Amino acid sequence: MRKITASLAALGALVPMGFAHAQTPGGQPMPWQMGLPQPATAIMQELRWFEQFTLWFIIPITLLVLFLLAWCMVRYRASANPVPSRTSHNTTIEVIWTVAPVVVLLMIAVPSFQLLTSQYTPPDEPEITIKATGLQWFWEYEYQDAEENVSFASLMLRDGDRAAQNKEDRALYPRLLAVDNEVVVPVNTTVRVLVTAADVIHAWKIPAFGIMSDAVPGRINETWFRAEREGIFYGMCSELCGMDHAFMPIAVRVVSQELYNDWLVAAATDVPGANQALRAAIYAESSVAQAAD
């Protein structure tokens, strides 16, 4: 706690200057991006592998179908084939178009079920449980197993509030993705997320973590993640939930265990102050590391 307080007093005013070097944002779209976002969890690494694996089937099948369509249109057009064939049966073709799809489906199904099992099987017992409640149009979070009572609302960061919150760096705090209060978790820690809603159906999604869970009123869905690198990771509500659905971002800040422990103590009484102190502490660590280099 003393470390964060001292960092805030010394560096609070300097946070906007060069803070982009302290942590990197994740999960936001990049120019000309064609694939999935860079993974921050083992599950997302598996998802990226599975996506690339399925492309080895999708691309040849697409090209084969395109070739067959073009061949049929040219070879069997009315001018080139005035008397159409009356063939009604071909055993070889029927065997091929039955066996080949079965083989392809089996080759896709096996790793698919393995991935599905991994998504529902945390590597160890979750150390942190966070309840995420969707409302029109923001999120509320509650740290359920912490000794301190930590709960807060997380709303989209408005441009007029950037200066007051030291979040003027749009590369680190992108427009329509940054929030006023991020979810803070430690790195390399299994986190359970209980997802629900208070009004209509929402969805809690962090692409870089490879997770998405529907938030349904009157029901609690459970998901988990284990972030393997520090940074800020963004997501959005992924269920059409009303007029301001597009303005309901999600932000998770992954930090070291030491900084998380200090933040948790401070957030029990002052969440905005704890977040500002955390940003100052991260910037201080980054400045020391850069000076050492």
mmCIF file of C-alpha atoms in Angstrom, residues 173-287:
data_model
loop_
_atom_site.group_PDB
_atom_site.id
_atom_site.type_symbol
_atom_site.label_atom_id
_atom_site.label_comp_id
_atom_site.label_asym_id
_atom_site.label_seq_id
_atom_site.Cartn_x
_atom_site.Cartn_y
_atom_site.Cartn_z
ATOM 1 C CA TYR A 173 -6.985 3.885 -23.966
ATOM 2 C CA PRO A 174 -8.762 3.631 -27.350
ATOM 3 C CA ARG A 175 -11.924 5.515 -28.137
ATOM 4 C CA LEU A 176 -15.082 3.462 -27.453
ATOM 5 C CA LEU A 177 -13.034 0.721 -25.717
ATOM 6 C CA ALA A 178 -11.470 2.437 -22.702
ATOM 7 C CA VAL A 179 -13.429 2.574 -19.431
ATOM 8 C CA ASP A 180 -13.253 4.635 -16.262
ATOM 9 C CA ASN A 181 -12.620 1.637 -13.950
ATOM 10 C CA GLU A 182 -10.894 -1.468 -15.304
ATOM 11 C CA VAL A 183 -11.156 -4.943 -13.831
ATOM 12 C CA VAL A 184 -7.781 -5.616 -12.180
ATOM 13 C CA VAL A 185 -6.381 -9.161 -11.906
ATOM 14 C CA PRO A 186 -2.920 -10.645 -11.275
ATOM 15 C CA VAL A 187 -0.944 -12.324 -14.029
ATOM 16 C CA ASN A 188 -0.698 -16.146 -14.157
ATOM 17 C CA THR A 189 -3.728 -16.518 -11.890
ATOM 18 C CA THR A 190 -6.874 -18.499 -12.639
ATOM 19 C CA VAL A 191 -9.865 -16.165 -12.409
ATOM 20 C CA ARG A 192 -13.474 -17.330 -12.285
ATOM 21 C CA VAL A 193 -16.036 -14.916 -13.757
ATOM 22 C CA LEU A 194 -19.705 -15.246 -12.827
ATOM 23 C CA VAL A 195 -21.718 -13.506 -15.525
ATOM 24 C CA THR A 196 -25.309 -12.312 -15.176
ATOM 25 C CA ALA A 197 -27.536 -9.359 -16.106
ATOM 26 C CA ALA A 198 -30.010 -7.117 -14.336
ATOM 27 C CA ASP A 199 -32.275 -6.111 -17.225
ATOM 28 C CA VAL A 200 -31.808 -7.662 -20.697
ATOM 29 C CA ILE A 201 -29.408 -10.203 -22.206
ATOM 30 C CA HIS A 202 -25.807 -9.012 -22.544
ATOM 31 C CA ALA A 203 -22.554 -10.914 -23.223
ATOM 32 C CA TRP A 204 -19.148 -10.581 -21.531
ATOM 33 C CA LYS A 205 -16.380 -11.087 -24.078
ATOM 34 C CA ILE A 206 -12.594 -10.590 -24.104
ATOM 35 C CA PRO A 207 -11.218 -11.696 -27.502
ATOM 36 C CA ALA A 208 -7.566 -11.866 -26.380
ATOM 37 C CA PHE A 209 -8.606 -14.276 -23.603
ATOM 38 C CA GLY A 210 -10.697 -16.421 -25.921
ATOM 39 C CA ILE A 211 -13.789 -16.228 -23.712
ATOM 40 C CA MET A 212 -17.381 -15.092 -24.108
ATOM 41 C CA SER A 213 -20.313 -15.757 -21.799
ATOM 42 C CA ASP A 214 -23.931 -14.653 -22.105
ATOM 43 C CA ALA A 215 -25.262 -12.472 -19.303
ATOM 44 C CA VAL A 216 -28.862 -13.579 -18.785
ATOM 45 C CA PRO A 217 -31.214 -11.970 -16.222
ATOM 46 C CA GLY A 218 -32.010 -14.372 -13.391
ATOM 47 C CA ARG A 219 -29.230 -16.778 -14.369
ATOM 48 C CA ILE A 220 -25.511 -16.998 -13.586
ATOM 49 C CA ASN A 221 -23.125 -18.344 -16.200
ATOM 50 C CA GLU A 222 -19.548 -19.215 -15.329
ATOM 51 C CA THR A 223 -16.365 -18.795 -17.327
ATOM 52 C CA TRP A 224 -12.673 -18.470 -16.485
ATOM 53 C CA PHE A 225 -9.374 -17.172 -17.786
ATOM 54 C CA ARG A 226 -5.695 -17.204 -16.856
ATOM 55 C CA ALA A 227 -3.809 -14.268 -18.386
ATOM 56 C CA GLU A 228 -0.186 -15.080 -19.158
ATOM 57 C CA ARG A 229 1.082 -11.560 -19.754
ATOM 58 C CA GLU A 230 0.504 -8.144 -18.260
ATOM 59 C CA GLY A 231 -1.336 -5.369 -20.061
ATOM 60 C CA ILE A 232 -4.789 -3.971 -20.690
ATOM 61 C CA PHE A 233 -7.172 -6.188 -22.654
ATOM 62 C CA TYR A 234 -10.393 -4.943 -24.194
ATOM 63 C CA GLY A 235 -13.692 -6.457 -25.151
ATOM 64 C CA MET A 236 -17.280 -5.459 -25.815
ATOM 65 C CA CYS A 237 -20.776 -6.559 -24.961
ATOM 66 C CA SER A 238 -21.455 -9.091 -27.714
ATOM 67 C CA GLU A 239 -25.225 -9.427 -27.459
ATOM 68 C CA LEU A 240 -27.521 -6.796 -28.968
ATOM 69 C CA CYS A 241 -28.933 -5.200 -25.809
ATOM 70 C CA GLY A 242 -30.539 -1.951 -26.856
ATOM 71 C CA MET A 243 -29.849 1.574 -28.039
ATOM 72 C CA ASP A 244 -26.344 1.990 -26.546
ATOM 73 C CA HIS A 245 -25.137 -1.568 -27.114
ATOM 74 C CA ALA A 246 -22.124 -0.239 -29.041
ATOM 75 C CA PHE A 247 -21.021 1.823 -26.037
ATOM 76 C CA MET A 248 -20.615 -0.951 -23.474
ATOM 77 C CA PRO A 249 -16.897 -1.870 -23.477
ATOM 78 C CA ILE A 250 -15.017 -4.204 -21.160
ATOM 79 C CA ALA A 251 -11.459 -3.628 -19.950
ATOM 80 C CA VAL A 252 -9.281 -5.961 -17.876
ATOM 81 C CA ARG A 253 -5.919 -4.792 -16.547
ATOM 82 C CA VAL A 254 -3.461 -7.602 -15.788
ATOM 83 C CA VAL A 255 -0.706 -6.684 -13.316
ATOM 84 C CA SER A 256 1.831 -8.378 -11.061
ATOM 85 C CA GLN A 257 0.656 -10.128 -7.900
ATOM 86 C CA GLU A 258 2.282 -7.469 -5.698
ATOM 87 C CA LEU A 259 0.567 -4.578 -7.456
ATOM 88 C CA TYR A 260 -2.741 -6.448 -7.422
ATOM 89 C CA ASN A 261 -2.535 -7.005 -3.650
ATOM 90 C CA ASP A 262 -1.857 -3.301 -3.054
ATOM 91 C CA TRP A 263 -4.663 -2.288 -5.417
ATOM 92 C CA LEU A 264 -7.141 -4.612 -3.708
ATOM 93 C CA VAL A 265 -6.486 -3.040 -0.297
ATOM 94 C CA ALA A 266 -6.781 0.489 -1.652
ATOM 95 C CA ALA A 267 -9.875 -0.283 -3.759
ATOM 96 C CA ALA A 268 -11.824 -1.374 -0.679
ATOM 97 C CA THR A 269 -12.250 2.308 0.231
ATOM 98 C CA ASP A 270 -11.537 4.250 -2.976
ATOM 99 C CA VAL A 271 -11.678 2.514 -6.353
ATOM 100 C CA PRO A 272 -10.871 5.556 -8.543
ATOM 101 C CA GLY A 273 -7.975 6.507 -6.262
ATOM 102 C CA ALA A 274 -6.679 2.935 -6.255
ATOM 103 C CA ASN A 275 -6.790 2.848 -10.051
ATOM 104 C CA GLN A 276 -4.907 6.127 -10.336
ATOM 105 C CA ALA A 277 -2.296 4.912 -7.870
ATOM 106 C CA LEU A 278 -1.963 1.639 -9.765
ATOM 107 C CA ARG A 279 -1.327 3.478 -13.030
ATOM 108 C CA ALA A 280 1.356 5.556 -11.328
ATOM 109 C CA ALA A 281 3.019 2.451 -9.882
ATOM 110 C CA ILE A 282 3.049 0.726 -13.277
ATOM 111 C CA TYR A 283 4.555 3.820 -14.884
ATOM 112 C CA ALA A 284 7.203 3.976 -12.159
ATOM 113 C CA GLU A 285 8.191 0.354 -12.750
ATOM 114 C CA SER A 286 8.311 0.939 -16.505
ATOM 115 C CA SER A 287 10.484 4.037 -16.086
#
